[in-house]
Short mmCIF file of C-alpha atoms in Angstrom, two decimals:
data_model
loop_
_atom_site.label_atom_id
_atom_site.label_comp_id
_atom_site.label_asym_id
_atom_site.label_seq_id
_atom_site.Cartn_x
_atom_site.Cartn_y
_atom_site.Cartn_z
CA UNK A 1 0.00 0.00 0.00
CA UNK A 2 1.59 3.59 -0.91
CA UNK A 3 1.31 5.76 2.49
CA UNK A 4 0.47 8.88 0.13
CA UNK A 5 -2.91 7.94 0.11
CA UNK A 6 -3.14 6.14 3.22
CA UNK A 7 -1.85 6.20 6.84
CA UNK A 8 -3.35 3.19 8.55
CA UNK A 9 -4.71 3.37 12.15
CA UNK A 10 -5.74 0.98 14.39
CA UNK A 11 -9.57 0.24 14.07
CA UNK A 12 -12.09 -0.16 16.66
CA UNK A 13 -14.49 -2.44 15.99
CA UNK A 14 -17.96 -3.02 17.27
CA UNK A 15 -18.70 -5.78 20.08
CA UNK A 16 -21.43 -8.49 18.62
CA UNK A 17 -24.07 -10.82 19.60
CA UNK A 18 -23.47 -14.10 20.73
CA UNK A 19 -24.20 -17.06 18.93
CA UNK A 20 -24.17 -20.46 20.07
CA UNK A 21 -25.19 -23.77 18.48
CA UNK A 22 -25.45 -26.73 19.60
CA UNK A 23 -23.33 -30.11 19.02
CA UNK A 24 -25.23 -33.55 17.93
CA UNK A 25 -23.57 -36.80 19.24
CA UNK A 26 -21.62 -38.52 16.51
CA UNK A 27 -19.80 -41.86 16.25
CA UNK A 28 -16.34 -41.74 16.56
CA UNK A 29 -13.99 -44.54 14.87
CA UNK A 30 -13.46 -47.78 15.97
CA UNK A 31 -9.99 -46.72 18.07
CA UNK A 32 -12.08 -43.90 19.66
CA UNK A 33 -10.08 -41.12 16.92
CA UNK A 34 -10.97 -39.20 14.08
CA UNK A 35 -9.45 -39.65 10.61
CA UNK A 36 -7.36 -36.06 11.39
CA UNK A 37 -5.38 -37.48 14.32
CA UNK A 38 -7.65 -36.65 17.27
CA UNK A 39 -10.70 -37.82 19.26
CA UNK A 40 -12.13 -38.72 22.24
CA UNK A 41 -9.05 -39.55 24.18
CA UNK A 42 -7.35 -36.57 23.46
CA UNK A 43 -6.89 -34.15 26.49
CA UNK A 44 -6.77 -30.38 25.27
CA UNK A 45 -6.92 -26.78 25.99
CA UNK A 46 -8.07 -23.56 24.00
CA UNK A 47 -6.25 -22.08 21.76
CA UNK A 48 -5.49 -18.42 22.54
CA UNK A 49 -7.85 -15.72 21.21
CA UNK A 50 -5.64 -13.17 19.22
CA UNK A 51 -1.64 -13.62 18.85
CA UNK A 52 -0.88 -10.71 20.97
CA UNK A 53 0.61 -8.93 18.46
CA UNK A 54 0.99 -5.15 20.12
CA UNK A 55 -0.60 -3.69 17.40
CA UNK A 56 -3.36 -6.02 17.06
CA UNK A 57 -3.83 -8.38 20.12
CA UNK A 58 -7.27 -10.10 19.22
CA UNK A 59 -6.18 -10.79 15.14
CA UNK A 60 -4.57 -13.98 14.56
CA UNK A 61 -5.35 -17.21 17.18
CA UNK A 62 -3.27 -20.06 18.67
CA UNK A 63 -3.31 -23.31 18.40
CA UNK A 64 -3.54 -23.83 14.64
CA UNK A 65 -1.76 -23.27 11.17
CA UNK A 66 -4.17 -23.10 8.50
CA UNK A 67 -3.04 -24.95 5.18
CA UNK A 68 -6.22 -24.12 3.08
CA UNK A 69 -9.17 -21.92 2.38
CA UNK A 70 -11.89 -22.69 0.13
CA UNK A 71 -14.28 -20.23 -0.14
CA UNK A 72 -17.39 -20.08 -1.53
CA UNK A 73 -19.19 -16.86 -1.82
CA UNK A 74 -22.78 -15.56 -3.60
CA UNK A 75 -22.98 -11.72 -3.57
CA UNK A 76 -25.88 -10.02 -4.51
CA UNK A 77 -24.34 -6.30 -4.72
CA UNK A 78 -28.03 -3.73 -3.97
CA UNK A 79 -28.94 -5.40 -0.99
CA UNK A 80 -25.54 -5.95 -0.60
CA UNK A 81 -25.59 -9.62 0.41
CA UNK A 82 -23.42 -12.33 1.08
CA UNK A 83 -23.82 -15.61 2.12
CA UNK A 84 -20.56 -17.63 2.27
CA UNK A 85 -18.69 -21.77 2.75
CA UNK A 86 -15.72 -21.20 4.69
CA UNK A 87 -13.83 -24.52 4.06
CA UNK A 88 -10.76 -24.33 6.41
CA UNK A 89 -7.83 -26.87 6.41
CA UNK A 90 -5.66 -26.70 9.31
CA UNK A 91 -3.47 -28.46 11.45
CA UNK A 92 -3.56 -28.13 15.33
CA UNK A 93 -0.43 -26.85 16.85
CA UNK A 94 -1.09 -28.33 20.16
CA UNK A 95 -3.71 -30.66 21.67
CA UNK A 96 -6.74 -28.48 21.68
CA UNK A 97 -10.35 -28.56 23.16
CA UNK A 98 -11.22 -25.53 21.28
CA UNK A 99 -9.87 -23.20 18.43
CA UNK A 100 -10.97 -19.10 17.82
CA UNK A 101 -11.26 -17.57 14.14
CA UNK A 102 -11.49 -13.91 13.42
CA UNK A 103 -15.06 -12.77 11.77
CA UNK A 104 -16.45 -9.12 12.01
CA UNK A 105 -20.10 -8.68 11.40
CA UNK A 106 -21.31 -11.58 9.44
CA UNK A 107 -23.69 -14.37 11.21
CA UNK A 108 -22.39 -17.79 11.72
CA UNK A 109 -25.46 -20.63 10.84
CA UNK A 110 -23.22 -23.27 11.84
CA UNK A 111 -19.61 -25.05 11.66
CA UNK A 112 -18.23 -28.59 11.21
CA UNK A 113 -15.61 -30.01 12.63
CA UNK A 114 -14.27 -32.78 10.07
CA UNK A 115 -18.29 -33.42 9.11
CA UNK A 116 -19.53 -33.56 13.08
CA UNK A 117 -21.50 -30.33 14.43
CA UNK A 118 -19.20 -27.98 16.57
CA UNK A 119 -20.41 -25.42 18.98
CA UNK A 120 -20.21 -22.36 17.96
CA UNK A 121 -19.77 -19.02 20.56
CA UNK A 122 -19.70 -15.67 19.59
CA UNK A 123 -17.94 -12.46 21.22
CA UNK A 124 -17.67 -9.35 19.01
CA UNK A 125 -15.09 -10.40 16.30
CA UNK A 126 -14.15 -13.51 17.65
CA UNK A 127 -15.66 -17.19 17.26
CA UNK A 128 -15.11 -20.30 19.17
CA UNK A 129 -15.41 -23.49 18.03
CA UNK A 130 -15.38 -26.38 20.38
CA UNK A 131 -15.03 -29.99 18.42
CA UNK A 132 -17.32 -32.70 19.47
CA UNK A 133 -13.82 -34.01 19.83
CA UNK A 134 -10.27 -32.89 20.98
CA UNK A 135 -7.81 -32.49 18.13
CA UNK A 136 -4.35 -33.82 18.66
CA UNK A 137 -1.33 -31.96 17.86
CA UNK A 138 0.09 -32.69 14.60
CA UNK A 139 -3.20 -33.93 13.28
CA UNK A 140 -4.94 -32.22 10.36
CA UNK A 141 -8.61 -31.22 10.52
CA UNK A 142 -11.45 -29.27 8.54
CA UNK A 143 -13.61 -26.87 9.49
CA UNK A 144 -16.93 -26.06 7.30
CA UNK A 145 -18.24 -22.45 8.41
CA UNK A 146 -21.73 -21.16 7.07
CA UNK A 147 -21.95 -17.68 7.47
CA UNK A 148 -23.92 -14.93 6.22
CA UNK A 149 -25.15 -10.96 6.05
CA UNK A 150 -24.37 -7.39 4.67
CA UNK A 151 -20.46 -7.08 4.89
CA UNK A 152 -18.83 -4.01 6.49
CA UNK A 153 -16.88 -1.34 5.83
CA UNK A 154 -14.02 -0.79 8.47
CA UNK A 155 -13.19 2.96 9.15
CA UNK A 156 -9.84 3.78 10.57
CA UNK A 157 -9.20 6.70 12.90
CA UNK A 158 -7.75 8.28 9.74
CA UNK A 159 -11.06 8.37 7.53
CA UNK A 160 -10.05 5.41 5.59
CA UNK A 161 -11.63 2.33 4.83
CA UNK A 162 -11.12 -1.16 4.07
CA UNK A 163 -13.18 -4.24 4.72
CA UNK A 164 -15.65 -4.69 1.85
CA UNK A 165 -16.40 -1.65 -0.01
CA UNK A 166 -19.66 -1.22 -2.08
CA UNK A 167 -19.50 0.63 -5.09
CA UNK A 168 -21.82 1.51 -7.78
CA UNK A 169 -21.71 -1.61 -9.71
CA UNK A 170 -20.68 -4.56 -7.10
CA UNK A 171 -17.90 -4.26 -4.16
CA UNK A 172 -14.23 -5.14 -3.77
CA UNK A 173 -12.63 -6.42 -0.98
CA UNK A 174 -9.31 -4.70 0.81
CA UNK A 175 -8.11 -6.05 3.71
CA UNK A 176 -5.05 -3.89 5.20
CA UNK A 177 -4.52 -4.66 8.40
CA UNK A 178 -7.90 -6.34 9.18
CA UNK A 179 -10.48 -5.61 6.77
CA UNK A 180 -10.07 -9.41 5.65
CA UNK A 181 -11.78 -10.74 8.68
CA UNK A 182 -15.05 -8.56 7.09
CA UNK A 183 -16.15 -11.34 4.65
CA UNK A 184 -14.42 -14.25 5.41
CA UNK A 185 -13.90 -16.04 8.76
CA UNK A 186 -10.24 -17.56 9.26
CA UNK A 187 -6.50 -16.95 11.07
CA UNK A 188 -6.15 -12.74 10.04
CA UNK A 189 -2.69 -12.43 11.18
CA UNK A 190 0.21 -12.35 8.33
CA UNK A 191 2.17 -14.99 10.05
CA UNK A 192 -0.01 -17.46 8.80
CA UNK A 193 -0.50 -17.94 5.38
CA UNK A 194 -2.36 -20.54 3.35
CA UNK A 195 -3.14 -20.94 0.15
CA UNK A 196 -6.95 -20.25 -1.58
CA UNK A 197 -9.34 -21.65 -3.29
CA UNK A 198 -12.59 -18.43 -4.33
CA UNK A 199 -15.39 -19.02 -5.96
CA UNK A 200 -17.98 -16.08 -6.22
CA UNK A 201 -21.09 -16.35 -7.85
CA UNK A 202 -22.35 -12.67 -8.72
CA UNK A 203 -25.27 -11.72 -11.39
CA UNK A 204 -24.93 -12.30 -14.54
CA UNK A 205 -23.14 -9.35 -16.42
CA UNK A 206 -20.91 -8.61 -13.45
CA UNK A 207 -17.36 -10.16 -12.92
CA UNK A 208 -15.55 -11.62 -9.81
CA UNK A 209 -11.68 -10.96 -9.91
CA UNK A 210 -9.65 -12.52 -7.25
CA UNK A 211 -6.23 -13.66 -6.80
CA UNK A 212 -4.04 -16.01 -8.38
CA UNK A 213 -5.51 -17.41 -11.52
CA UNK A 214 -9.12 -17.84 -13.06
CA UNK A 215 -10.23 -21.99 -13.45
CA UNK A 216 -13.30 -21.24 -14.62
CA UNK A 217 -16.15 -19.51 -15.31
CA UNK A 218 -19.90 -20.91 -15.17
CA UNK A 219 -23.33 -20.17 -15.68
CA UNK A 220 -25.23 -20.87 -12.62
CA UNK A 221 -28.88 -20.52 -10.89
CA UNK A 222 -29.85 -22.00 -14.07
CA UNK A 223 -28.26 -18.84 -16.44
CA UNK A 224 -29.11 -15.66 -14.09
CA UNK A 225 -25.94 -15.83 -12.42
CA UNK A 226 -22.11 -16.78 -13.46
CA UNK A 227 -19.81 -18.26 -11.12
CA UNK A 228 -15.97 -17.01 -11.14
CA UNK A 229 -13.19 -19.87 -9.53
CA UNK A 230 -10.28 -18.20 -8.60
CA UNK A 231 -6.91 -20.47 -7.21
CA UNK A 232 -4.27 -18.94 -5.25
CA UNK A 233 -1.44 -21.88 -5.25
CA UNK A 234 1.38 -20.20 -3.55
CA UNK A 235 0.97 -19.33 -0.14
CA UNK A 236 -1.05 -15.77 1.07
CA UNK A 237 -1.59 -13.99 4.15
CA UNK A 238 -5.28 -13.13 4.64
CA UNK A 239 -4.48 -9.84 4.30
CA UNK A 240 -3.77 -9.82 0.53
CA UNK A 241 -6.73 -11.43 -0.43
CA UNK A 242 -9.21 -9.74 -2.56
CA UNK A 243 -12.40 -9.85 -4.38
CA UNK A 244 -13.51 -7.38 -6.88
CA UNK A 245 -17.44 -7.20 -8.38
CA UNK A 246 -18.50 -5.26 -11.02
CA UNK A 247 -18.82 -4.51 -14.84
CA UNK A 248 -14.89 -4.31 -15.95
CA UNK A 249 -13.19 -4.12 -18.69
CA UNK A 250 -11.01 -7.88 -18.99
CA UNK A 251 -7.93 -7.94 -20.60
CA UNK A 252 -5.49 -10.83 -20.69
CA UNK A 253 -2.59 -11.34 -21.97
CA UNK A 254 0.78 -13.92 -22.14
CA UNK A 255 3.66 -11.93 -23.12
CA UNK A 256 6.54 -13.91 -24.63
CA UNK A 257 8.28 -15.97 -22.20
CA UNK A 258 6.21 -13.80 -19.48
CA UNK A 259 4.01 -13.93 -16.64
CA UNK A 260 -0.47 -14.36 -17.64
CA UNK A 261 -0.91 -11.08 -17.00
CA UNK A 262 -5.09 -10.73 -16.16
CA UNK A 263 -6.58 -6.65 -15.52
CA UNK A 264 -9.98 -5.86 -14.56
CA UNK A 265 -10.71 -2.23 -15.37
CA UNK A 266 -13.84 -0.66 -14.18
CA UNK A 267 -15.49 0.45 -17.82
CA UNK A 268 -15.68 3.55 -16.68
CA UNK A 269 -11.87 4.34 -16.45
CA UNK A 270 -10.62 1.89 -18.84
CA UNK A 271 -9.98 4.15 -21.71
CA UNK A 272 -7.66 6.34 -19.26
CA UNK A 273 -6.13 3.48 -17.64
CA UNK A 274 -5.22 1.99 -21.38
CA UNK A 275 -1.40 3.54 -21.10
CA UNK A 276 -0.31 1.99 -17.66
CA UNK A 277 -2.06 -1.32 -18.07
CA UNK A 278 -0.01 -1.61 -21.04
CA UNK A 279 3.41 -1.16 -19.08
CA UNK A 280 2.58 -4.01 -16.83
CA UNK A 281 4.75 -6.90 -18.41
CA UNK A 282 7.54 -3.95 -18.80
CA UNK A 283 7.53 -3.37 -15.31
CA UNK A 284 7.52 -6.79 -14.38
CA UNK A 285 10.31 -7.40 -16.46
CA UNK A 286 12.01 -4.62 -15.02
CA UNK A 287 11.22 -6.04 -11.35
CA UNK A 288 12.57 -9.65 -11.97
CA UNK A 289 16.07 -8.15 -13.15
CA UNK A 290 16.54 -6.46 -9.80
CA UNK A 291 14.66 -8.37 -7.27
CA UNK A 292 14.77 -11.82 -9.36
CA UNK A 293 12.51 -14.44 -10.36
CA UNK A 294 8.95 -13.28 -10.03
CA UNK A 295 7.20 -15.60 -7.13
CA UNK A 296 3.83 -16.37 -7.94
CA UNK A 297 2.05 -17.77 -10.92
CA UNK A 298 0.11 -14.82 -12.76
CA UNK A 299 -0.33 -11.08 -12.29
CA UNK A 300 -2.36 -8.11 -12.91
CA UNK A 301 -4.04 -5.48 -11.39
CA UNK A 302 -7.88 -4.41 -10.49
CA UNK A 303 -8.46 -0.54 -11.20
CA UNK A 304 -11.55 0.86 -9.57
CA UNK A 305 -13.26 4.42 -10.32
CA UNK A 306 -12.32 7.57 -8.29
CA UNK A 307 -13.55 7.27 -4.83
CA UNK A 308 -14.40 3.86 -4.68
CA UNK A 309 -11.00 3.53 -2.61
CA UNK A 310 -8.44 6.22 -1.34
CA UNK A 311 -5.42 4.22 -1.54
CA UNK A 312 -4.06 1.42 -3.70
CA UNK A 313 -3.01 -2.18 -2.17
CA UNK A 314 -0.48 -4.70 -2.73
CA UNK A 315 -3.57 -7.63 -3.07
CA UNK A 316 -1.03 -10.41 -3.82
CA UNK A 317 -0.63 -11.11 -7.43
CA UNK A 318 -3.26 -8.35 -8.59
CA UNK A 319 -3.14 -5.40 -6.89
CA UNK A 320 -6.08 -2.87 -6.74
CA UNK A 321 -5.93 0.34 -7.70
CA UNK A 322 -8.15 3.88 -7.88
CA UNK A 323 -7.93 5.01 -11.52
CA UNK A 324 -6.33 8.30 -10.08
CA UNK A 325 -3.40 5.83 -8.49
CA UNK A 326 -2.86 3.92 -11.58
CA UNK A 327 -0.03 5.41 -13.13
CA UNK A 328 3.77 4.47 -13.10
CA UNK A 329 5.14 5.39 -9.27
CA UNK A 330 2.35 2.81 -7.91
CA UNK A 331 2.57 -0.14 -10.41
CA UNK A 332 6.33 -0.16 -9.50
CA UNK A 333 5.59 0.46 -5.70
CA UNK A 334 2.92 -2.63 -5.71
CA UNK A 335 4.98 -4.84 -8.19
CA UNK A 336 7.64 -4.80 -5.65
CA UNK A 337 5.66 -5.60 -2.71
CA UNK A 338 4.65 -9.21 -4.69
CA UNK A 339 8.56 -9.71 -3.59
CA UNK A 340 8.33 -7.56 -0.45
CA UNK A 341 5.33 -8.07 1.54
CA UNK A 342 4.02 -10.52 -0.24
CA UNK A 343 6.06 -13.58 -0.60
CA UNK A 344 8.19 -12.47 1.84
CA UNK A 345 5.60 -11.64 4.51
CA UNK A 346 5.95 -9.64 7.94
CA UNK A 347 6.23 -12.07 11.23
CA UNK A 348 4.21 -9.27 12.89
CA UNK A 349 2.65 -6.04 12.04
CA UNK A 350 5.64 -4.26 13.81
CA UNK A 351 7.74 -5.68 11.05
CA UNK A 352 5.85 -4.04 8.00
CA UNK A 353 8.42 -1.30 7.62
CA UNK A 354 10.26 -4.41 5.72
CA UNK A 355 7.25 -3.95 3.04
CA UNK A 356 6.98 -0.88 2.59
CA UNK A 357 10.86 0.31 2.72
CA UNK A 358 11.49 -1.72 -0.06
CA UNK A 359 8.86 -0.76 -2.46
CA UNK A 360 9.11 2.41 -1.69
CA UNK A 361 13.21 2.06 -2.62
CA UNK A 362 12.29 0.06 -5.80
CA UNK A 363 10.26 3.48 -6.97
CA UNK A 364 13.73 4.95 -6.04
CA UNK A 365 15.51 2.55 -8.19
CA UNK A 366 12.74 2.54 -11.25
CA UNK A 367 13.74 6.84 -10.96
CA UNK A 368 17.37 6.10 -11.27
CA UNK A 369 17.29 4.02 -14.19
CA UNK A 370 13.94 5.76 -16.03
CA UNK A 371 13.21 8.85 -14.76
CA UNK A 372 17.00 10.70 -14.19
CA UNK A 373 16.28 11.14 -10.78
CA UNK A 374 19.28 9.08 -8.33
CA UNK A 375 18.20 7.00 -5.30
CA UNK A 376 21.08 9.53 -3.60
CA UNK A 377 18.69 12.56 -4.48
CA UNK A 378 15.51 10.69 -3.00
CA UNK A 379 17.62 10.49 -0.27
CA UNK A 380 18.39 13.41 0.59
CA UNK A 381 15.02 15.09 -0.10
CA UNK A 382 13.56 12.37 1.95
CA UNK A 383 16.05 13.15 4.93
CA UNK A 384 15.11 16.67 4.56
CA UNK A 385 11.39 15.95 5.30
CA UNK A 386 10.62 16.68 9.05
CA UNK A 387 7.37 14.29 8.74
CA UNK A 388 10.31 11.17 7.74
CA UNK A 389 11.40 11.72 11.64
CA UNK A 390 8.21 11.44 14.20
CA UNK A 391 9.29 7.74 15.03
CA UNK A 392 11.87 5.03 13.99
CA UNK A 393 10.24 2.96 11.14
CA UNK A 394 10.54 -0.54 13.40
CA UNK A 395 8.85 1.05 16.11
CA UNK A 396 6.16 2.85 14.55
CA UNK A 397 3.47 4.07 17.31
CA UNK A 398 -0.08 2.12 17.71
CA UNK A 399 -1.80 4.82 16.04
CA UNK A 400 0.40 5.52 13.39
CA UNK A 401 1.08 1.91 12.20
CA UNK A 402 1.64 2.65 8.45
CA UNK A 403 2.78 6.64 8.99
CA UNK A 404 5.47 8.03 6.34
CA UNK A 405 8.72 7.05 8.06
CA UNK A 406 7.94 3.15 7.32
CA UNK A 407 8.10 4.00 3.81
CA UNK A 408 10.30 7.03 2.99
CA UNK A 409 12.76 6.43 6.01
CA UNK A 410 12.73 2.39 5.79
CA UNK A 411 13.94 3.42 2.12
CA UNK A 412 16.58 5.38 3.60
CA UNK A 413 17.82 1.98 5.98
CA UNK A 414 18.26 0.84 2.50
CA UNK A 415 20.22 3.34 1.37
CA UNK A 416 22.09 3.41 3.74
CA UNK A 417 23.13 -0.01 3.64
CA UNK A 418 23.67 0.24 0.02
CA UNK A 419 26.19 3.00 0.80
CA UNK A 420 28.01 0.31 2.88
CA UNK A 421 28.14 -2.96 0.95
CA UNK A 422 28.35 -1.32 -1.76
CA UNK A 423 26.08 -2.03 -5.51
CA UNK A 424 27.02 -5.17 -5.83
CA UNK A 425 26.31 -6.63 -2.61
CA UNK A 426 23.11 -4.55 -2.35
CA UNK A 427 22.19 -5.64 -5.40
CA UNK A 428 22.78 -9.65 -4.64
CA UNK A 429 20.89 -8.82 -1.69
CA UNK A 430 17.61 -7.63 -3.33
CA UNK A 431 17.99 -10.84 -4.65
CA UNK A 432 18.86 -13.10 -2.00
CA UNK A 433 16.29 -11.63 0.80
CA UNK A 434 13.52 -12.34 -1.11
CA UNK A 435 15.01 -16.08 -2.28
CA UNK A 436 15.86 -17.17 1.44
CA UNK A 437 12.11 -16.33 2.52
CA UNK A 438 10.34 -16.98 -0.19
CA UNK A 439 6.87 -17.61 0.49
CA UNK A 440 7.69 -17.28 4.49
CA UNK A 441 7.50 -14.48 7.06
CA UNK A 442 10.55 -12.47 8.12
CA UNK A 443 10.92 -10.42 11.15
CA UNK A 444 13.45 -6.65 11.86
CA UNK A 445 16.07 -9.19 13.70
CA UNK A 446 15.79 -11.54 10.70
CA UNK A 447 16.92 -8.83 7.93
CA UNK A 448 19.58 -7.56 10.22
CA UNK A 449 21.44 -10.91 10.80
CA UNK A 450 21.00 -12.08 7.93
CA UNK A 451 22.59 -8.08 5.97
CA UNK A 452 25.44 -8.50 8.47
CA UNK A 453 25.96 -12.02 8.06
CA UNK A 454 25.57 -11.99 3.72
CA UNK A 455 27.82 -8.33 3.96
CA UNK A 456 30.29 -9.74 6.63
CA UNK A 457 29.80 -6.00 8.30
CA UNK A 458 29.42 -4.87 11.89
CA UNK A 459 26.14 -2.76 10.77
CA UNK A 460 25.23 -1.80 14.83
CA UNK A 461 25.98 2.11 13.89
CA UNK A 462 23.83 1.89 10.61
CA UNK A 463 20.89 0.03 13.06
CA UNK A 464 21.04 2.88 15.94
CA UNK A 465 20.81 5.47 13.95
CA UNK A 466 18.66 4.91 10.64
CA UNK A 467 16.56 2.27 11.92
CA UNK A 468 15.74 2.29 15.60
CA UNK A 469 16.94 6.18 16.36
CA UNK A 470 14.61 8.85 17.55
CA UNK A 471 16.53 11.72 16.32
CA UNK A 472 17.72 13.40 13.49
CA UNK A 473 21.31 13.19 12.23
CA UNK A 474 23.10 16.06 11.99
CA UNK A 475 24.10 15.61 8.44
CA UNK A 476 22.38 12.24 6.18
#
């Protein structure tokens, strides 16, 4: 996401009614377990309710790693209505008598437990699930979530939204930090990421763009509606997911010995958009010579009208834009973040600087080589900028999570380094970061060992100042 049309704040969030269904007695096997390595002998306890993550305690829950989400979602956009299969592989962490998934707003009708009723308890945004059986650690279960009702928009202290946002002709889906948990129920923390399996079924005219790339595309409800299958088959935190609905313009396109590239223009703005949408495979080309081989399967973007969102986002493999955002500085900034962010994804939210620092150094980079601007004048004019010094960019305040020193100062941490390894080792270590971690989470502590360790350098002076200092240097 590019900070000049956003700065993300913590949002509050609404307390909800409590639901609770009840469990039906069901056979277990012969040896008293499930097929998923747990049952009746199995002694648990809960797993925890949020990851206590300081910025965002009560996202995320313990106990679990999901593997898998199919989801299967019918939106009907005036009423806006959704009624939604949450089909969640996982596999317990520990023994557990209970497990906790993030969901803001929508009613749960009922949840499964590898095919045996589950009860179900509801407290504002978070949902217990207690098996009719205790799942043993190691062992891999399923859990079938019906759910249903208008999806929200999240507001952040800062006027922005994210969540699902309605717009004239359908909705789209952003889910920076925690918007994600607004239409689907699941794990919304970054450090665990799964891969996906979306199918939307919207009326007929409209399309449903989501992540990764399209299977198919079907009539259904006998011809009045169409049903989109999207697969995500690299892994992606929940926050990256997306879902746009509306009448766009489709283009797709192979270029030679390049990545499917698939774009979903809102009609409305696809003449404008025509120039950048073009550039896409350039960029991408671009991209993979600095940062190296692209890491996912497909990409594109989804431009929406003016207004329908005040900030672009990184949505992994197809990032969404406002038409007003789609222009050269933000395809580079989000094409990076498919390296930076994406496949490489923060441990905790604390750790996002890592994101944004490097896209925001790739636009640097793209000005060097296109635009006859050097990454030394960025520098300097982002030194110069008071607003680049409120707070150290890995210890960004609670209310100021995504505030301009994680991007323009985390750029300068780069720059800095570059300045000490050198362009050639910076440049293998673009490279390398991304390779190491691919499709993993890195923390701060990781990407300092492992620049000292790659650079053989005693960086401490470089850390104190650039990355962790309060104050200003007297000269950059």
């Amino acid at each position: 996401m590019d900070q000049r049309l956003l700065l993300r704040a913590l949002a509050s969030v609404a307390a909800l009614t409590v639901l609770t269904a009840s469990a039906s007695a069901c056979t277990a096997n012969s040896d008293g377990a499930g097929g998923s390595g747990f049952g009746r002998g199995v002694a648990g306890t809960p797993g925890s309710a949020g990851l206590r993550d300081p910025y965002f305690p009560k996202l995320g829950n313990g106990g679990y790693d999901v593997q898998h989400y199919a989801l299967a979602l019918d939106y009907e956009p005036k009423p806006n209505k959704l009624v939604g299969t949450a089909t969640i592989t996982a596999r317990a962490t520990q023994n557990l008598s209970a497990f906790n998934l993030d969901l803001h707003g929508l009613d749960v009708e009922g949840v499964t437990v590898d095919g045996a009723p589950a009860i179900v308890q509801r407290d504002g945004d978070e949902v217990t699930v207690r098996p009719r059986d205790g799942l043993g650690k190691g062992g891999v279960f399923k859990a079938v979530v019906r759910y249903a009702g208008s999806p929200a928009t999240l507001t952040d202290p800062d006027g922005s939204n994210e969540g699902w946002l309605k717009t004239a002709d359908g909705a789209f889906a952003l889910g920076e930090p925690q918007g994600s948990m607004a239409w689907f129920p699941g794990n919304h923390h970054p450090s665990d990421k799964a891969t996906y399996d979306i199918t939307v079924t919207v009326p007929k005219g409209l399309t449903a763009v989501s992540n990764g790339e399209l299977k198919s595309q079907r009539p259904a409800a006998g011809g009045s509606r169409t049903s989109f299958a999207w697969r995500s088959a690299e892994p992606m935190a929940s926050y990256l997911a997306t879902v746009g609905i509306g009448e766009y313009d489709v283009e797709r396109s192979r270029p030679a010995q390049g990545v499917p590239v698939y774009t979903a223009v809102d009609r409305t703005v696809a003449e404008e958009s025509e120039e950048t949408r073009a550039r896409i495979p350039e960029v991408l080309d671009w991209a993979q010579e600095n940062f190296g081989p692209y890491p996912f399967s497909s990409t594109g973007a989804i431009v929406e009208r003016e207004g329908d969102a005040d900030y672009a986002l990184e949505t992994q493999t197809r990032p969404v834009y406002p038409a007003g955002a789609f222009n050269m500085d933000f395809l580079v900034h989000e094409t990076a973040h498919q390296w930076y962010g994406n496949s490489v994804s923060p441990k905790a939210w604390k750790d996002v600087w890592l994101n944004e620092g490097f896209a925001t150094y790739a636009e640097w980079l793209y000005g060097e080589d296109f635009q006859g601007v050097s990454a030394q004048k960025h520098f300097e004019d982002a030194f110069a900028d008071k607003g680049n010094w409120v707070f150290p960019p890995a210890d960004p305040p609670v209310n100021n999570l995504l505030g301009d020193p994680v991007y323009e100062r985390g750029a300068m941490v780069l720059h800095k380094i570059r300045q000490a390894v050198g362009d050639d080792a910076f440049f293998a270590l673009l490279k390398d970061w991304p390779r190491t971690h691919r499709h993993g989470n890195a923390s701060t502590e990781d990407f300092v060992a492992f620049v000292e360790k790659t650079s053989g350098k005693d960086l401490t002076a470089l850390w104190d100042v650039w990355l962790y200092g309060e104050d200003k240097p007297a000269k950059p």
